[in-house]
CSV table of C-alpha atoms and ligand atoms in Angstrom, one decimal:
chain,number,residue,atom,x,y,z
V,1,MET,CA,99.7,148.7,103.8
V,2,LYS,CA,102.5,146.1,103.2
V,3,TYR,CA,102.6,143.0,105.4
V,4,PRO,CA,105.6,140.7,106.1
V,5,PRO,CA,105.6,137.3,104.4
V,6,ASN,CA,102.9,134.8,105.3
V,7,GLU,CA,102.8,133.3,108.7
V,8,LYS,CA,101.0,129.9,108.7
V,9,VAL,CA,99.1,128.6,111.8
V,10,SER,CA,96.3,126.1,112.3
V,11,TYR,CA,94.1,128.5,114.2
V,12,LEU,CA,93.5,132.2,114.1
V,13,ILE,CA,91.5,133.2,117.3
V,14,VAL,CA,89.7,136.5,117.5
V,15,GLY,CA,89.5,137.8,121.1
V,16,GLN,CA,91.2,137.0,124.4
V,17,GLY,CA,88.4,137.2,126.9
V,18,LEU,CA,87.6,134.0,128.9
V,19,VAL,CA,86.7,132.1,125.8
V,20,GLY,CA,89.8,133.1,123.8
V,21,THR,CA,92.0,132.4,126.8
V,22,TRP,CA,90.6,128.8,127.0
V,23,MET,CA,90.8,128.2,123.3
V,24,SER,CA,94.5,129.2,123.4
V,25,TYR,CA,95.1,127.1,126.5
V,26,TYR,CA,93.8,123.9,125.0
V,27,LEU,CA,95.5,124.4,121.6
V,28,SER,CA,98.8,125.0,123.4
V,29,GLN,CA,98.2,121.9,125.5
V,30,GLN,CA,97.9,119.9,122.3
V,31,SER,CA,100.8,121.6,120.6
V,32,ILE,CA,98.5,123.0,117.8
V,33,SER,CA,99.8,126.3,116.3
V,34,PHE,CA,97.7,129.4,116.7
V,35,LYS,CA,97.6,133.2,116.8
V,36,ILE,CA,95.3,135.4,118.8
V,37,LEU,CA,94.2,138.9,117.8
V,38,ASN,CA,92.9,140.9,120.7
V,39,ASP,CA,92.0,144.5,120.6
V,40,PRO,CA,92.5,146.0,124.1
V,41,ALA,CA,90.3,149.0,123.2
V,42,THR,CA,87.2,146.8,122.6
V,43,PRO,CA,85.3,146.2,125.9
V,44,SER,CA,85.4,142.7,127.3
V,45,ALA,CA,82.8,141.2,129.6
V,46,SER,CA,85.4,139.0,131.2
V,47,SER,CA,87.3,142.0,132.6
V,48,VAL,CA,84.3,143.2,134.7
V,49,ALA,CA,82.8,139.8,135.7
V,50,SER,CA,82.8,138.8,139.4
V,51,GLY,CA,84.2,135.4,138.5
V,52,VAL,CA,81.7,133.3,140.5
V,53,ILE,CA,80.8,129.7,139.7
V,54,ASN,CA,77.6,129.0,141.7
V,55,PRO,CA,76.0,125.6,141.1
V,56,VAL,CA,72.5,126.9,141.9
V,57,THR,CA,70.4,129.7,140.5
V,58,GLY,CA,67.1,131.6,140.7
V,59,ARG,CA,64.5,132.1,143.3
V,60,ARG,CA,63.8,128.4,143.5
V,61,ILE,CA,67.5,127.7,144.0
V,62,VAL,CA,67.7,125.0,141.4
V,63,GLN,CA,70.9,123.5,139.9
V,64,THR,CA,72.3,125.2,136.9
V,65,TRP,CA,72.5,123.5,133.5
V,66,MET,CA,75.0,120.6,133.3
V,67,ILE,CA,76.7,121.7,136.6
V,68,ASP,CA,77.5,118.1,137.7
V,69,GLU,CA,79.8,117.8,134.7
V,70,LEU,CA,80.9,121.5,134.3
V,71,LEU,CA,82.0,122.1,137.9
V,72,PRO,CA,84.6,119.3,138.4
V,73,PHE,CA,85.9,120.1,134.8
V,74,ALA,CA,86.2,123.8,135.7
V,75,ILE,CA,87.9,123.3,139.0
V,76,ASP,CA,90.6,121.1,137.4
V,77,ALA,CA,91.0,123.5,134.4
V,78,TYR,CA,91.5,126.7,136.5
V,79,THR,CA,93.8,124.8,138.8
V,80,GLN,CA,96.0,123.7,135.9
V,81,ILE,CA,96.1,127.0,134.1
V,82,GLY,CA,96.9,128.7,137.4
V,83,LYS,CA,100.0,126.4,137.7
V,84,LEU,CA,101.2,127.5,134.3
V,85,ILE,CA,101.1,131.2,135.2
V,86,GLY,CA,102.3,130.6,138.8
V,87,GLU,CA,99.1,132.0,140.4
V,88,GLN,CA,96.2,130.4,142.3
V,89,VAL,CA,93.3,131.7,140.2
V,90,ILE,CA,90.5,129.5,141.7
V,91,GLN,CA,89.4,129.7,145.3
V,92,HIS,CA,86.7,127.7,147.1
V,93,ALA,CA,84.3,130.4,148.4
V,94,PRO,CA,81.0,129.2,149.8
V,95,VAL,CA,78.1,131.6,149.4
V,96,ILE,CA,76.6,133.0,152.6
V,97,SER,CA,73.0,133.6,151.8
V,98,ILE,CA,71.6,136.4,153.9
V,99,HIS,CA,68.0,135.8,153.2
V,100,PRO,CA,66.4,139.1,151.9
V,101,SER,CA,62.8,138.1,152.8
V,102,GLU,CA,60.7,135.6,154.6
V,103,GLN,CA,59.8,134.2,151.2
V,104,MET,CA,63.4,133.6,150.2
V,105,LYS,CA,64.1,132.0,153.6
V,106,ASP,CA,61.2,129.6,153.0
V,107,SER,CA,62.5,128.9,149.5
V,108,PHE,CA,65.9,128.1,150.9
V,109,GLU,CA,64.5,125.9,153.6
V,110,PHE,CA,62.3,124.0,151.2
V,111,ARG,CA,65.3,123.3,148.9
V,112,LEU,CA,67.4,122.1,151.9
V,113,THR,CA,65.0,119.1,152.2
V,114,HIS,CA,64.1,118.6,148.5
V,115,ASP,CA,66.6,117.4,145.9
V,116,ASN,CA,69.4,119.2,147.8
V,117,VAL,CA,73.0,118.7,146.8
V,118,TYR,CA,74.7,122.0,147.5
V,119,LEU,CA,72.8,123.8,150.3
V,120,ALA,CA,73.7,123.7,154.0
V,121,GLN,CA,72.6,125.3,157.2
V,122,ASN,CA,75.1,127.6,158.9
V,123,LYS,CA,75.4,129.7,162.1
V,124,MET,CA,73.8,133.1,161.7
V,125,GLU,CA,75.8,134.4,164.7
V,126,ASP,CA,79.1,134.1,162.7
V,127,TRP,CA,77.9,136.9,160.4
V,128,LEU,CA,76.1,139.3,162.8
V,129,ASN,CA,79.3,141.4,163.2
V,130,TYR,CA,79.1,142.4,159.6
V,131,PHE,CA,75.5,142.2,158.4
V,132,LYS,CA,71.9,143.1,159.5
V,133,ILE,CA,70.1,139.7,159.4
V,134,PRO,CA,66.3,139.9,159.9
V,135,PHE,CA,65.5,136.7,158.1
V,136,GLY,CA,68.4,134.3,158.9
V,137,THR,CA,71.2,132.8,156.8
V,138,GLY,CA,72.1,129.7,154.9
V,139,GLN,CA,75.0,128.5,152.9
V,140,ILE,CA,75.7,127.3,149.4
V,141,ASN,CA,78.7,125.0,149.4
V,142,GLU,CA,80.8,124.1,146.3
V,143,CYS,CA,80.9,127.7,145.1
V,144,TYR,CA,84.1,129.0,143.6
V,145,TRP,CA,85.6,132.4,143.0
V,146,LEU,CA,88.0,133.1,140.1
V,147,ASP,CA,90.6,135.8,140.1
V,148,LEU,CA,89.8,136.7,136.4
V,149,ASN,CA,91.9,139.9,136.3
V,150,THR,CA,95.1,138.0,137.3
V,151,LEU,CA,94.3,135.1,135.0
V,152,LEU,CA,93.6,137.2,131.9
V,153,GLN,CA,96.5,139.6,132.5
V,154,LYS,CA,99.1,136.8,133.2
V,155,TRP,CA,97.9,134.6,130.4
V,156,ASN,CA,98.1,137.7,128.0
V,157,THR,CA,101.7,138.3,129.1
V,158,LYS,CA,102.5,134.6,128.5
V,159,LEU,CA,100.9,134.7,125.0
V,160,ILE,CA,102.8,137.8,124.0
V,161,SER,CA,106.1,136.4,125.2
V,162,ASN,CA,105.5,133.2,123.2
V,163,ASN,CA,104.6,135.3,120.1
V,164,HIS,CA,101.1,133.9,120.1
V,165,LEU,CA,99.2,137.2,120.5
V,166,LEU,CA,98.9,140.4,118.6
V,167,ASN,CA,97.3,143.5,120.2
V,168,GLU,CA,95.4,144.2,117.0
V,169,LYS,CA,91.8,144.7,116.0
V,170,PHE,CA,90.3,142.1,113.7
V,171,GLU,CA,88.6,143.8,110.7
V,172,MET,CA,86.3,141.6,108.6
V,173,ASP,CA,87.2,143.5,105.4
V,174,ASP,CA,90.8,142.0,105.7
V,175,LEU,CA,89.5,138.4,105.9
V,176,GLN,CA,89.8,136.3,102.8
V,177,ILE,CA,88.1,132.9,102.7
V,178,LEU,CA,90.4,130.3,101.0
V,179,GLU,CA,89.4,126.9,99.8
V,180,ASN,CA,90.7,125.1,102.9
V,181,GLY,CA,91.3,127.9,105.3
V,182,VAL,CA,91.4,131.7,105.7
V,183,GLN,CA,93.9,134.5,105.2
V,184,TRP,CA,93.9,137.6,107.4
V,185,LYS,CA,96.5,140.1,106.4
V,186,ASN,CA,99.8,138.1,106.5
V,187,ILE,CA,98.4,135.2,108.6
V,188,GLN,CA,97.1,132.1,106.9
V,189,ALA,CA,95.2,129.7,109.0
V,190,ASP,CA,93.2,126.4,108.6
V,191,HIS,CA,90.5,127.7,110.9
V,192,ILE,CA,89.4,131.0,112.3
V,193,VAL,CA,87.5,130.9,115.6
V,194,PHE,CA,85.5,133.9,116.7
V,195,CYS,CA,85.8,134.4,120.5
V,196,ASP,CA,85.0,138.1,120.3
V,197,GLY,CA,82.0,138.2,122.7
V,198,ASN,CA,79.4,140.7,121.7
V,199,ASN,CA,81.2,141.7,118.6
V,200,SER,CA,80.1,138.5,116.9
V,201,MET,CA,76.7,140.2,116.6
V,202,GLN,CA,78.2,142.3,113.8
V,203,ASN,CA,79.9,139.3,112.1
V,204,LYS,CA,78.3,138.7,108.7
V,205,TYR,CA,78.9,135.0,109.0
V,206,PHE,CA,77.3,134.5,112.4
V,207,ASN,CA,75.0,137.5,112.9
V,208,CYS,CA,71.9,135.2,112.3
V,209,LEU,CA,72.4,133.6,115.7
V,210,PRO,CA,69.8,134.9,118.3
V,211,PHE,CA,72.2,137.1,120.4
V,212,ALA,CA,70.5,139.0,123.2
V,213,PRO,CA,73.2,141.1,125.0
V,214,ASN,CA,72.6,141.9,128.6
V,215,LYS,CA,74.1,144.8,130.5
V,216,GLY,CA,75.5,144.5,134.0
V,217,GLU,CA,77.2,146.9,136.4
V,218,ALA,CA,79.1,146.6,139.7
V,219,LEU,CA,80.7,148.8,142.3
V,220,ILE,CA,84.2,148.0,143.6
V,221,VAL,CA,84.0,148.7,147.3
V,222,GLN,CA,86.5,148.6,150.1
V,223,ILE,CA,85.1,146.8,153.2
V,224,LYS,CA,87.8,146.5,155.8
V,225,GLY,CA,87.4,143.5,158.1
V,226,LEU,CA,84.9,141.4,156.0
V,227,PRO,CA,86.4,137.9,155.4
V,228,ASN,CA,87.3,137.5,151.7
V,229,ASN,CA,87.0,133.8,151.6
V,230,HIS,CA,83.3,133.8,151.2
V,231,ILE,CA,80.8,135.3,148.7
V,232,TYR,CA,77.8,137.1,150.3
V,233,LYS,CA,74.4,137.1,148.7
V,234,ASN,CA,71.3,139.2,149.6
V,235,ASN,CA,69.5,141.3,147.1
V,236,VAL,CA,73.0,142.1,145.9
V,237,SER,CA,76.1,139.9,145.7
V,238,ILE,CA,79.3,140.9,147.5
V,239,VAL,CA,82.2,139.0,146.0
V,240,PRO,CA,86.0,139.1,146.8
V,241,TRP,CA,87.9,141.2,144.3
V,242,LYS,CA,91.4,141.9,145.6
V,243,ASP,CA,92.6,142.2,149.2
V,244,ASP,CA,89.9,144.1,151.1
V,245,LEU,CA,88.1,145.2,147.9
V,246,PHE,CA,84.8,143.6,147.0
V,247,TRP,CA,82.8,143.5,143.8
V,248,VAL,CA,79.2,144.5,144.5
V,249,GLY,CA,76.4,143.9,142.0
V,250,SER,CA,74.7,143.3,139.7
V,251,ASN,CA,71.8,144.2,137.5
V,252,TYR,CA,70.5,142.4,134.3
V,253,GLU,CA,69.4,144.9,131.7
V,254,TRP,CA,68.0,143.6,128.4
V,255,THR,CA,67.4,147.1,127.0
V,256,PHE,CA,70.1,149.8,127.4
V,257,GLU,CA,71.5,152.8,125.6
V,258,ASN,CA,75.2,152.3,126.2
V,259,ASN,CA,77.7,150.2,128.1
V,260,LEU,CA,78.6,152.9,130.7
V,261,PRO,CA,78.1,152.9,134.5
V,262,SER,CA,74.8,154.6,135.5
V,263,ALA,CA,73.9,156.9,138.4
V,264,ALA,CA,70.7,154.9,139.0
V,265,PHE,CA,72.6,151.6,139.6
V,266,LYS,CA,75.0,153.3,141.9
V,267,GLU,CA,72.2,154.8,144.0
V,268,LYS,CA,70.5,151.4,144.2
V,269,MET,CA,73.7,149.7,145.4
V,270,ILE,CA,74.3,152.3,148.0
V,271,ALA,CA,70.8,151.8,149.4
V,272,ALA,CA,71.3,148.0,149.4
V,273,LEU,CA,74.7,148.2,151.1
V,274,ASP,CA,73.4,150.7,153.7
V,275,SER,CA,70.5,148.4,154.7
V,276,LEU,CA,72.8,145.3,154.7
V,277,LEU,CA,76.2,146.1,156.2
V,278,THR,CA,76.9,147.0,159.8
V,279,ILE,CA,80.5,148.0,159.1
V,280,PRO,CA,81.7,150.9,157.0
V,281,TYR,CA,82.5,150.8,153.3
V,282,THR,CA,84.1,153.1,150.7
V,283,ILE,CA,83.3,153.1,147.0
V,284,ILE,CA,86.4,152.8,144.9
V,285,ASP,CA,85.2,152.3,141.4
V,286,HIS,CA,82.1,151.7,139.3
V,287,ILE,CA,82.3,149.3,136.3
V,288,ALA,CA,79.9,148.1,133.6
V,289,GLY,CA,79.9,145.6,130.8
V,290,ILE,CA,77.7,143.7,128.4
V,291,ARG,CA,77.2,139.9,128.8
V,292,PRO,CA,77.2,138.0,125.5
V,293,ALA,CA,73.9,136.4,126.2
V,294,ASN,CA,71.2,134.9,124.0
V,295,THR,CA,67.5,134.1,124.0
V,296,GLN,CA,68.1,130.4,124.6
V,297,ARG,CA,70.5,130.7,127.5
V,298,ARG,CA,72.8,128.1,125.8
V,299,PRO,CA,76.2,128.7,124.2
V,300,PHE,CA,76.9,129.0,120.5
V,301,VAL,CA,79.6,126.5,119.7
V,302,GLY,CA,80.7,125.0,116.4
V,303,THR,CA,81.5,125.6,112.8
V,304,HIS,CA,79.7,127.5,110.1
V,305,PRO,CA,77.3,125.1,108.4
V,306,ASN,CA,78.5,126.1,104.9
V,307,LEU,CA,82.1,127.3,105.6
V,308,PRO,CA,83.6,124.8,108.0
V,309,GLN,CA,86.9,126.8,108.2
V,310,LEU,CA,84.9,129.4,110.3
V,311,ALA,CA,84.0,128.6,113.8
V,312,ILE,CA,82.5,130.3,116.8
V,313,CYS,CA,82.5,129.9,120.6
V,314,ASN,CA,80.2,132.4,122.2
V,315,GLY,CA,76.9,133.1,123.9
V,316,MET,CA,78.2,132.3,127.4
V,317,GLY,CA,75.8,134.7,129.0
V,318,THR,CA,76.0,134.9,132.8
V,319,LYS,CA,78.0,131.6,133.0
V,320,GLY,CA,81.2,132.1,131.1
V,321,CYS,CA,83.4,131.0,134.0
V,322,SER,CA,82.0,127.4,134.0
V,323,LEU,CA,81.1,127.1,130.3
V,324,ALA,CA,84.2,128.5,128.6
V,325,PRO,CA,86.8,125.8,129.5
V,326,TYR,CA,84.4,122.9,128.8
V,327,PHE,CA,83.1,124.2,125.5
V,328,THR,CA,86.4,125.4,124.0
V,329,LYS,CA,87.8,122.0,124.6
V,330,GLN,CA,84.8,120.4,123.0
V,331,LEU,CA,85.1,122.7,120.0
V,332,ILE,CA,88.7,121.7,119.4
V,333,SER,CA,87.9,118.0,119.8
V,334,HIS,CA,85.1,118.5,117.2
V,335,ILE,CA,87.3,120.2,114.7
V,336,GLU,CA,90.4,118.0,115.2
V,337,GLN,CA,88.7,114.6,115.8
V,338,GLY,CA,85.2,115.0,114.6
V,339,GLN,CA,83.7,114.5,118.1
V,340,ALA,CA,80.2,115.7,118.6
V,341,ILE,CA,79.3,119.0,120.3
V,342,HIS,CA,76.6,118.9,122.9
V,343,ALA,CA,73.4,119.2,121.0
V,344,GLU,CA,72.1,122.1,123.1
V,345,ALA,CA,75.2,124.1,122.4
V,346,ASP,CA,76.0,123.2,118.8
V,347,VAL,CA,75.3,126.1,116.4
V,348,HIS,CA,74.1,123.6,113.9
V,349,ARG,CA,70.8,123.7,115.8
V,350,PHE,CA,70.3,127.0,113.9
V,351,SER,CA,71.3,125.6,110.5
V,352,ARG,CA,68.1,126.8,108.8
V,353,LEU,CA,69.1,130.5,109.8
V,354,PHE,CA,72.5,130.4,107.9
I,401,FAD,C1,78.8,142.6,135.3
I,401,FAD,C2,79.1,141.2,134.9
I,401,FAD,C3,79.3,140.2,135.8
I,401,FAD,C4,79.5,138.9,135.4
I,401,FAD,N1,79.7,137.9,136.4
I,401,FAD,C5,79.9,136.6,136.0
I,401,FAD,C6,80.2,135.6,137.0
I,401,FAD,O1,80.3,135.9,138.2
I,401,FAD,N2,80.3,134.3,136.6
I,401,FAD,C7,80.3,134.0,135.2
I,401,FAD,O2,80.4,132.8,134.9
I,401,FAD,N3,80.1,135.0,134.3
I,401,FAD,C8,79.9,136.3,134.7
I,401,FAD,N4,79.7,137.2,133.7
I,401,FAD,C9,79.6,136.8,132.3
I,401,FAD,C10,81.0,136.6,131.7
I,401,FAD,O3,81.7,137.8,131.9
I,401,FAD,C11,80.9,136.2,130.2
I,401,FAD,O4,80.1,135.1,130.0
I,401,FAD,C12,82.3,135.9,129.6
I,401,FAD,O5,83.2,136.8,130.1
I,401,FAD,C13,82.3,136.0,128.1
I,401,FAD,O6,83.6,135.8,127.7
I,401,FAD,P1,83.9,136.0,126.1
I,401,FAD,O7,85.4,135.6,126.0
I,401,FAD,O8,82.9,135.3,125.3
I,401,FAD,O9,83.7,137.6,125.9
I,401,FAD,P2,84.6,138.8,126.3
I,401,FAD,O10,85.1,138.7,127.7
I,401,FAD,O11,83.8,140.0,126.0
I,401,FAD,O12,85.8,138.8,125.4
I,401,FAD,C14,85.8,139.1,124.0
I,401,FAD,C15,87.2,139.6,123.7
I,401,FAD,O13,87.3,139.9,122.3
I,401,FAD,C16,88.0,141.1,122.0
I,401,FAD,N5,87.5,141.6,120.8
I,401,FAD,C17,86.3,141.9,120.4
I,401,FAD,N6,86.2,142.3,119.1
I,401,FAD,C18,87.5,142.2,118.7
I,401,FAD,C19,88.1,142.5,117.4
I,401,FAD,N7,87.4,143.0,116.3
I,401,FAD,N8,89.4,142.4,117.3
I,401,FAD,C20,90.2,141.9,118.3
I,401,FAD,N9,89.6,141.6,119.5
I,401,FAD,C21,88.3,141.8,119.7
I,401,FAD,C22,87.6,142.0,123.2
I,401,FAD,O14,88.6,143.0,123.4
I,401,FAD,C23,87.6,140.9,124.4
I,401,FAD,O15,88.9,140.8,124.9
I,401,FAD,C24,79.5,138.5,134.1
I,401,FAD,C25,79.3,139.6,133.1
I,401,FAD,C26,79.1,140.9,133.5
I,401,FAD,C27,79.0,141.9,132.5
């Protein structure tokens, strides 16, 4: 195959999920040249994610890693990128916790009075028109919902119109490592950054990292009349999606045979919705994806220990929405100005594996 004459850029980015989107945003903010390769046929976790930033997690409702720093950063970042594409992509959406058991109610009430920052009491009566509530309710403030579909699509259009994105599959066989950069087909770049989610598991330069992909599914459900400015959490999460459509999920499967929606998950969600909702619902769609997770539950950010022109920003797991803006910016500051990457995220913590 013959390629046109060389195009020279500072960065070649592989993938335009959440991470590639934020890499390209911060590079364009700093007027650094780049090109993204994104293959629309390769599944993307970002396109099926519910888009929630929740500052607390788990049965003990503890704060998530670095949330005091990540949350204000993310709010500002999504507000700014929204302005550039003329859309409000971030919305404050407190979680209404509909306690699924006496034990979870006790756990919530314990946390309300111990090291509590984000939890609040609310009026159960406000929600009785929509839900069966045997164990009461509570509220998690400072939660946000992101309209990821709009963000990814509109940013993709902007990248294409600025000649920054090629809808093309990156093939490793076409990559040449140069002394001070890389060459991919006709594109020469000082750096290549892999933002290709689970596909980095097959990347010969980074496949030593302890990836542990995790499958998740969701139903897209129409629930007429349910306010779409809140997120609802019981044994399942019900998250605004678009107009009167809601995302309902999810599961966390560490072992799975494929990335397809399963009948077992659908059955489980129907049972959960039937026991939770007092108003009718209609199933519109069933989606599934693989989270680029890892055994340490911390991102993989940084340059290859032996080939500094190769970099990765990956391993966002269940928290890509809050981690992606912060760590893409940190990676660029590291490459451009030599600033340190957070020690728990830096891939150099695995240096002995490379
Ligand atoms: C069901 C589900 C629900 C989730 N809910 C949430 C949530 O509420 N909040 C949250 O914070 N996180 C959530 N996540 C996790 C979140 O989706 C991920 O952390 C995040 O999307 C990872 O982004 P990424 O850019 O690393 O990967 P991806 O989104 O997978 O993007 C990778 C991109 O690279 C492209 N690509 C791959 N290989 C190639 C190649 N060879 N050539 C060209 N392009 C390529 C793909 O097409 C894709 O566009 C959820 C995930 C799932 C599956």
